[in-house]
CSV table of C-alpha atoms in Angstrom, one decimal:
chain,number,residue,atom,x,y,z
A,97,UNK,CA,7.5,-5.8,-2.7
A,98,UNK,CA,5.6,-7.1,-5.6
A,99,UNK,CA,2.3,-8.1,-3.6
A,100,UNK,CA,-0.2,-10.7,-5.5
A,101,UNK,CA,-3.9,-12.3,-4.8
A,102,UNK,CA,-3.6,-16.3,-6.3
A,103,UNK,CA,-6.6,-18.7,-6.6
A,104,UNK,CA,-10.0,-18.7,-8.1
A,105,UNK,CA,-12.3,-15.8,-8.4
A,106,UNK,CA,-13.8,-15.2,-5.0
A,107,UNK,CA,-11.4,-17.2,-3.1
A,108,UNK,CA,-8.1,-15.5,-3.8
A,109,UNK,CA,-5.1,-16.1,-1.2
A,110,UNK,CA,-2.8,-12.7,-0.4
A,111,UNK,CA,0.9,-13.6,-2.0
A,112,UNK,CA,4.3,-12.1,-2.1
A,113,UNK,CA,7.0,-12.7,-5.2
A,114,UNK,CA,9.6,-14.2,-3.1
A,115,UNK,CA,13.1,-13.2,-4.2
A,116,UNK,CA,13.8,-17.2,-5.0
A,117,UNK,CA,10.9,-16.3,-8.1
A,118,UNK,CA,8.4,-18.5,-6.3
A,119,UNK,CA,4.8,-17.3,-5.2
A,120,UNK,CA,4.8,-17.4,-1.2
A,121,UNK,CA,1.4,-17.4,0.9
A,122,UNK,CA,1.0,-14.1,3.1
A,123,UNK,CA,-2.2,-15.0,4.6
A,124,UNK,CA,-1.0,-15.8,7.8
A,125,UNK,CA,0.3,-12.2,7.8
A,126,UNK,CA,-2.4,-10.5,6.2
A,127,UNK,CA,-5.8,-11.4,5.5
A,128,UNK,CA,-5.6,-10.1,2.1
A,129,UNK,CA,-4.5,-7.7,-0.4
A,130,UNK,CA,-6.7,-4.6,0.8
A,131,UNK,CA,-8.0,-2.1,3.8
A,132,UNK,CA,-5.6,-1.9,6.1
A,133,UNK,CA,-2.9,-4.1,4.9
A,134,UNK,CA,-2.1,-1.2,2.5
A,135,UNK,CA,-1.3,0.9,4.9
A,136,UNK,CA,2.0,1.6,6.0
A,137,UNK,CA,1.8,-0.8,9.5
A,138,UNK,CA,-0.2,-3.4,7.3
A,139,UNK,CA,3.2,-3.1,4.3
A,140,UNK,CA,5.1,-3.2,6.9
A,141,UNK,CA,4.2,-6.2,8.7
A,142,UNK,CA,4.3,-7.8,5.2
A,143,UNK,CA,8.2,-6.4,5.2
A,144,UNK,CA,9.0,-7.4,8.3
A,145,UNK,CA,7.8,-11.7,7.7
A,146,UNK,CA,10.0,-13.9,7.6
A,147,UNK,CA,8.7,-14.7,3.5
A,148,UNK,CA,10.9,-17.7,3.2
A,149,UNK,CA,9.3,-19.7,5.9
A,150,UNK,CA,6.1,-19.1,4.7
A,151,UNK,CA,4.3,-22.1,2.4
A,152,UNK,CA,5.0,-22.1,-1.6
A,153,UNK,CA,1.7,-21.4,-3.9
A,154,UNK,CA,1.7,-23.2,-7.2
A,155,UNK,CA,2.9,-21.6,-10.4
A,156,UNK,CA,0.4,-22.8,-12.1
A,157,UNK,CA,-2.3,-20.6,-9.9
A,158,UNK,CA,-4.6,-18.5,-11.5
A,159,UNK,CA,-3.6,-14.7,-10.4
A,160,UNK,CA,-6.6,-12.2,-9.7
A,161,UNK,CA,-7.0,-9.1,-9.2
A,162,UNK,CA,-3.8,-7.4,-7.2
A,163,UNK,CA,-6.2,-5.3,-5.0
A,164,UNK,CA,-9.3,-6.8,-3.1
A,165,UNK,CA,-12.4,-5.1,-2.0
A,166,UNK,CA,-12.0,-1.7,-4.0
A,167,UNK,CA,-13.9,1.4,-3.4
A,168,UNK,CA,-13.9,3.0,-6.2
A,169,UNK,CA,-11.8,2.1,-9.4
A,170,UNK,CA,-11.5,6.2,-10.4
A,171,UNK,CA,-10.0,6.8,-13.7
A,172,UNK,CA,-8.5,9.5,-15.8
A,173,UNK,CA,-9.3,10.7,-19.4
A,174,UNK,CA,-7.3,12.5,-22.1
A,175,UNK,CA,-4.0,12.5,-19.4
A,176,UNK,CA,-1.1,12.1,-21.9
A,177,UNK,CA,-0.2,15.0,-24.7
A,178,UNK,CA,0.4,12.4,-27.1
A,179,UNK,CA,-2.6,10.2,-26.6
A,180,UNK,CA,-4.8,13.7,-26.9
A,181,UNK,CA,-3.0,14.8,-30.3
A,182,UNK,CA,-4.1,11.2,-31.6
A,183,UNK,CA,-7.7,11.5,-31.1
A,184,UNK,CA,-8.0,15.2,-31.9
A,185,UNK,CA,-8.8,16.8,-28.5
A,186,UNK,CA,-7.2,20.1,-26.8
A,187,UNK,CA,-5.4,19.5,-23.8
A,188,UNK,CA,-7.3,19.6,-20.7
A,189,UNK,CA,-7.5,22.5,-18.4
A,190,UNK,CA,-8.0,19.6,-15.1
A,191,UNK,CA,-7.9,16.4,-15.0
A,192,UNK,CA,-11.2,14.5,-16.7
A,193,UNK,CA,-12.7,12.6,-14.3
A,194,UNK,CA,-15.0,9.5,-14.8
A,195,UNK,CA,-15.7,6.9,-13.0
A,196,UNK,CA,-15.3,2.7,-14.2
A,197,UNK,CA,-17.5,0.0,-12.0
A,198,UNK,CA,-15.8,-2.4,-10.0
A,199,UNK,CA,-17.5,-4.9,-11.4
A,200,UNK,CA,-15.5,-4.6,-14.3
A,201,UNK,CA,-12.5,-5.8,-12.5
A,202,UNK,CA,-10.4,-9.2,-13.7
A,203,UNK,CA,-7.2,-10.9,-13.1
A,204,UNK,CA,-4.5,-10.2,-15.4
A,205,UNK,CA,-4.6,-13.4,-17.5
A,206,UNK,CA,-8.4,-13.8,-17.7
A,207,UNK,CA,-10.5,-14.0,-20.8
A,208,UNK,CA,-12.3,-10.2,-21.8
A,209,UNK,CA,-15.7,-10.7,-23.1
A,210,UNK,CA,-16.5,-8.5,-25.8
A,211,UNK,CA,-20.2,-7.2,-24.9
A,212,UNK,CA,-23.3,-7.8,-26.4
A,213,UNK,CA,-23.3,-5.6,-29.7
A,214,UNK,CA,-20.1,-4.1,-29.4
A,215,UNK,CA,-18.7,-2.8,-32.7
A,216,UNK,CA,-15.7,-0.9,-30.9
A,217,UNK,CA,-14.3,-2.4,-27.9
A,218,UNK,CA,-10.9,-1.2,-27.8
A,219,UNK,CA,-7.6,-1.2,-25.5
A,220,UNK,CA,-6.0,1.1,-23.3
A,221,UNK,CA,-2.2,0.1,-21.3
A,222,UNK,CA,-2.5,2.4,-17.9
A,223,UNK,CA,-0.7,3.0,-14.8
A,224,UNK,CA,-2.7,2.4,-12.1
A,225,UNK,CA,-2.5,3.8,-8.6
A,226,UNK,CA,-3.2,2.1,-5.7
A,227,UNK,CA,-4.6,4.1,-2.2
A,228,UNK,CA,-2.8,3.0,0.6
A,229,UNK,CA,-4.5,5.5,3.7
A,230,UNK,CA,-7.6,7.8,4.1
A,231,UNK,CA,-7.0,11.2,1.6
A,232,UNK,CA,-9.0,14.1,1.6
A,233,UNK,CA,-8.1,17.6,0.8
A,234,UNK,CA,-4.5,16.4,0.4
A,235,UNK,CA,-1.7,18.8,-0.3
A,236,UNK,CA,0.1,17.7,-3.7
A,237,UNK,CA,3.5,18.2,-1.5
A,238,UNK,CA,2.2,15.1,0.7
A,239,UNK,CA,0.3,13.3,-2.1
A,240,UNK,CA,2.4,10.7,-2.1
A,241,UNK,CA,2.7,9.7,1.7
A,242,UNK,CA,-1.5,8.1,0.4
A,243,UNK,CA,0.0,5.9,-2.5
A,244,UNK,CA,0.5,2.1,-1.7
A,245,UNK,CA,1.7,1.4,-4.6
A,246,UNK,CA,1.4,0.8,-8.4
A,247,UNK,CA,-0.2,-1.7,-10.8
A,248,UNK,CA,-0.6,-2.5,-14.8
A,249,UNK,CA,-4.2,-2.1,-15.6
A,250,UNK,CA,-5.9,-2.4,-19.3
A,251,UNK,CA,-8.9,-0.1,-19.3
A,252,UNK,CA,-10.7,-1.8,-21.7
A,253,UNK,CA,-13.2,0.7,-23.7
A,254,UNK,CA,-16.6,0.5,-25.8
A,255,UNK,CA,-16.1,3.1,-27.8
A,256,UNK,CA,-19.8,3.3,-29.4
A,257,UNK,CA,-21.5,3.0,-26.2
A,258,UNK,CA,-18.8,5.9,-24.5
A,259,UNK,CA,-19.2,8.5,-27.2
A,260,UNK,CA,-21.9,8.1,-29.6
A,261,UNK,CA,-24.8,7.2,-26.7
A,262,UNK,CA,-25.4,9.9,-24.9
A,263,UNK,CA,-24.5,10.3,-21.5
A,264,UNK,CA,-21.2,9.8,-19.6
A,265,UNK,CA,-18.6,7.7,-20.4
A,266,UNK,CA,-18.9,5.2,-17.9
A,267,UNK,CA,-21.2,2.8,-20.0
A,268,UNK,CA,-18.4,2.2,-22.3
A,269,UNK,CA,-16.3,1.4,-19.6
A,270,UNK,CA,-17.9,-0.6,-17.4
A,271,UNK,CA,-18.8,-3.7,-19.2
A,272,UNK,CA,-17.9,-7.1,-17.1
A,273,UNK,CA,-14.4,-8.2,-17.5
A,274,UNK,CA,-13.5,-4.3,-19.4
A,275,UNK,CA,-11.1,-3.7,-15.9
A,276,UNK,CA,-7.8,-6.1,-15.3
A,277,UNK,CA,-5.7,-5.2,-13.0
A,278,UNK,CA,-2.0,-6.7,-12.2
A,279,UNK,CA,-0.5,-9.3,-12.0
A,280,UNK,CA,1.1,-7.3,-8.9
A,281,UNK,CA,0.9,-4.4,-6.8
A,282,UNK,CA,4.5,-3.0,-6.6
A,283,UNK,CA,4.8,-1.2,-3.6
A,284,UNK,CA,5.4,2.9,-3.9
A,285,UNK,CA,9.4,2.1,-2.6
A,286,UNK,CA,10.1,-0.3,-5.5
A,287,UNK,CA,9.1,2.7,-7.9
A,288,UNK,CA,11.7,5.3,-8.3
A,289,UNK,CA,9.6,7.8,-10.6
A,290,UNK,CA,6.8,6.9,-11.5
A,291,UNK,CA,6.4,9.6,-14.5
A,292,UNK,CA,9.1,7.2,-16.6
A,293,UNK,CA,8.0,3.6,-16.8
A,294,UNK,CA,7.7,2.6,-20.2
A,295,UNK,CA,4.5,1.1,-21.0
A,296,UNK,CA,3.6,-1.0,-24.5
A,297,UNK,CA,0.1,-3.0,-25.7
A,298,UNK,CA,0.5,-5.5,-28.4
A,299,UNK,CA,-2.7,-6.8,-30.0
A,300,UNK,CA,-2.2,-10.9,-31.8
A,301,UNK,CA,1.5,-9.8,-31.5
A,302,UNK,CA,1.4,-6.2,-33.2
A,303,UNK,CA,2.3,-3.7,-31.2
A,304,UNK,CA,0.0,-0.9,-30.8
A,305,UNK,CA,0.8,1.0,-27.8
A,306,UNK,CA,5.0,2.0,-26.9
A,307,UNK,CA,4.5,5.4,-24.3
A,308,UNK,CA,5.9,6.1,-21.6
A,309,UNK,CA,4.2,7.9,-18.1
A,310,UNK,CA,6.6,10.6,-18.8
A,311,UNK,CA,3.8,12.3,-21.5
A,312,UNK,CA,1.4,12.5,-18.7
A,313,UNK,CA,-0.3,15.6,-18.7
A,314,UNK,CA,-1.2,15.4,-14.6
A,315,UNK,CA,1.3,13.6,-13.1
A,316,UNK,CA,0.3,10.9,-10.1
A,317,UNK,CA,0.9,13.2,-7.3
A,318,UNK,CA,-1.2,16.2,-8.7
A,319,UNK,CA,-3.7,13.3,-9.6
A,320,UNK,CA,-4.4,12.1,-5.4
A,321,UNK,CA,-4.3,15.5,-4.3
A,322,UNK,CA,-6.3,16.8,-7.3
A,323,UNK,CA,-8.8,14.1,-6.7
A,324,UNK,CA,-8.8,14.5,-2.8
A,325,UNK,CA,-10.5,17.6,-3.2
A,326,UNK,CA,-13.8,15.9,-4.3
A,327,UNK,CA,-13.9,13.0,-2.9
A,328,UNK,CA,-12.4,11.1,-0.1
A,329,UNK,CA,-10.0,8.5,-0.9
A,330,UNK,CA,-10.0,5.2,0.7
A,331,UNK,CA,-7.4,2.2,1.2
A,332,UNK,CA,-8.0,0.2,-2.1
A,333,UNK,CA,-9.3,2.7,-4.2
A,334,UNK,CA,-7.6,2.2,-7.5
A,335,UNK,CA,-7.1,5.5,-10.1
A,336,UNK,CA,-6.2,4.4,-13.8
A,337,UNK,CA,-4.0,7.3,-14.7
A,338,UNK,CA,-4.5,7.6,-18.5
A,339,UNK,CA,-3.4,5.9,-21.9
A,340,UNK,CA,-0.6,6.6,-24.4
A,341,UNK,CA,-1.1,6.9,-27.9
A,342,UNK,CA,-1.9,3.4,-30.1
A,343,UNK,CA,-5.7,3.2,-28.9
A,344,UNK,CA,-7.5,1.2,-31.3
A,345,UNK,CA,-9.7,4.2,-32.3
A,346,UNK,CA,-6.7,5.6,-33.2
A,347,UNK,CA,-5.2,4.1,-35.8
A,348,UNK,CA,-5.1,5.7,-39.8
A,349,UNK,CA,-6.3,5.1,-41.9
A,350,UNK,CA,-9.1,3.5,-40.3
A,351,UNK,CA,-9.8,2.6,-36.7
A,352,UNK,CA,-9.2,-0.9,-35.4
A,353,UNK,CA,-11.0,-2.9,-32.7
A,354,UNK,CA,-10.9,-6.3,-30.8
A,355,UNK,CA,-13.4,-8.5,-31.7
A,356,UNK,CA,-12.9,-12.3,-30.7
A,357,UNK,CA,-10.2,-14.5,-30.5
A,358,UNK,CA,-7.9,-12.2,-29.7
A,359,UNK,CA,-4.3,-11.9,-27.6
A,360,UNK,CA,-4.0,-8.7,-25.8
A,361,UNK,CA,-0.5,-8.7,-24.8
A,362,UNK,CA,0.5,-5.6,-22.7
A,363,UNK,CA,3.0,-4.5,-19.6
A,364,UNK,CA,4.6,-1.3,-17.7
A,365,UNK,CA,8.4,-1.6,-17.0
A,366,UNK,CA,9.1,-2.9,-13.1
A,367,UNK,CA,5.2,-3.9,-12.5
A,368,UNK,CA,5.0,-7.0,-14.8
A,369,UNK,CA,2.8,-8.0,-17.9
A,370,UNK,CA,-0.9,-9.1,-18.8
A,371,UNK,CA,-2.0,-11.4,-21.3
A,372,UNK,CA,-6.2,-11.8,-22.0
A,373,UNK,CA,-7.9,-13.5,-24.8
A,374,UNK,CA,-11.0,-12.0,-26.1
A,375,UNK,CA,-13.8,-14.2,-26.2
A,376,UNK,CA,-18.1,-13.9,-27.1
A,377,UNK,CA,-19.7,-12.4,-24.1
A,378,UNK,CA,-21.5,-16.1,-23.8
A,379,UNK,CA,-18.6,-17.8,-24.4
């Protein structure tokens, strides 16, 4: 199922892709997109609807977030060989672990506001990982039997304010509008494997970004199981799994950023496509 929150911000309406292409309204089935509909009675009570009887949403609706109400929006650093050999860095021994605020989070198609004083705000195409039941001290063998399902996310980046200002990384990763997520969560059965979706990032039409989850250093199931032993996962929680090479702060000879009026163009095979202009942060 390819699962979708519709409306404006704050008053989002849970939706399915019906198989006719048209956006169908689930909230008579679920209240929304998050707690326990992600759990395996809650997707399966989705399943189990009768989806065509259920009333059409416009097109033409803004989309939100695909997830409501999450937790914690966990995210990975460093997690694909290639991405690491771009930007210098030995591979990781365990996963790097930081954390991005949920305040962050967007729809797929809204504007990103480039933050006060940025000089190197910067892109990052990434599978994201949706929590579908309560983990903690998970076996990897199980890991997956905690995974809802999978969405696109861009985990946008301030690259001055991450590296070169002390501290952790999550200043440069938290500004307002740096987290979309979407347009869909695609449940865990609609995935085959998800260490081989291709995934690309165009920036004004240039494509930056052309990986694929197969370079992943720590696969998705080592990821949950991995994190589990930390921290408690909850239904909603989202974990960004890592970027491909192409990040902005990448590029030879010399780096290259957003700045505004900007298309960020950018999608993962099988879970849909995001499209955000960048704008002034009091735009």
């Amino acid at each position: 199922m390819k699962l979708l929150r519709l409306g404006a911000k704050g008053a989002e309406r849970p939706a399915i892709l019906h198989s006719d292409g048209t956006y169908r309204d689930i909230s008579s089935v679920v209240v929304d997109i998050a707690g326990d509909a992600l759990g395996a009675a809650g997707l399966a009570r989705i399943a189990a609807a009768d989806i065509a009887s259920l009333p059409v949403l416009p097109q033409t609706s803004r989309i939100g977030a695909c997830v409501g109400k999450v937790g914690k929006f966990i995210c990975i650093g460093l997690n694909y060989a290639d991405h690491a050999a771009e930007t210098g860095a030995d591979l990781p021994k365990e996963p790097i672990i930081f954390m991005k605020a949920t305040s962050a989070i967007i729809g797929p198609n809204d504007d990103v506001r480039i933050p006060r004083n940025s000089k190197k705000t910067d892109w990052e195409v990434e599978l994201g990982v949706v929590i579908g039941k309560e983990a903690s001290y998970v076996d990897e063998a199980d890991a997956m039997d905690y995974v809802a399902g999978y969405c696109v996310v861009n985990d946008l980046s301030e690259r001055e304010f991450q590296a070169e200002r002390s501290g952790q990384w999550v200043k440069g990763k938290s500004a307002d509008t740096f987290g979309p997520i979407g347009p869909y969560l695609v449940t865990r059965d609609e995935v085959e494997d998800p260490q081989n979706l291709p995934m690309w990032l165009e920036v004004d039409g240039h494509r930056y970004q052309d990986g694929s989850t197969k370079t992943m250093i720590f696969g998705v199931q080592h990821l949950v199981s991995y994190l589990s032993q930390f921290m408690s996962l909850q239904p909603g929680d989202i974990i960004t799994t890592g970027t491909p090479p192409g990040v902005g702060m990448g590029q030879k000879p010399e780096p290259v950023y957003l700045k505004e009026g900007q298309t960020i163009h950018l999608g993962i095979e099988g879970l849909g496509e995001q499209s955000q202009k960048t704008i002034a942060w009091n735009a």
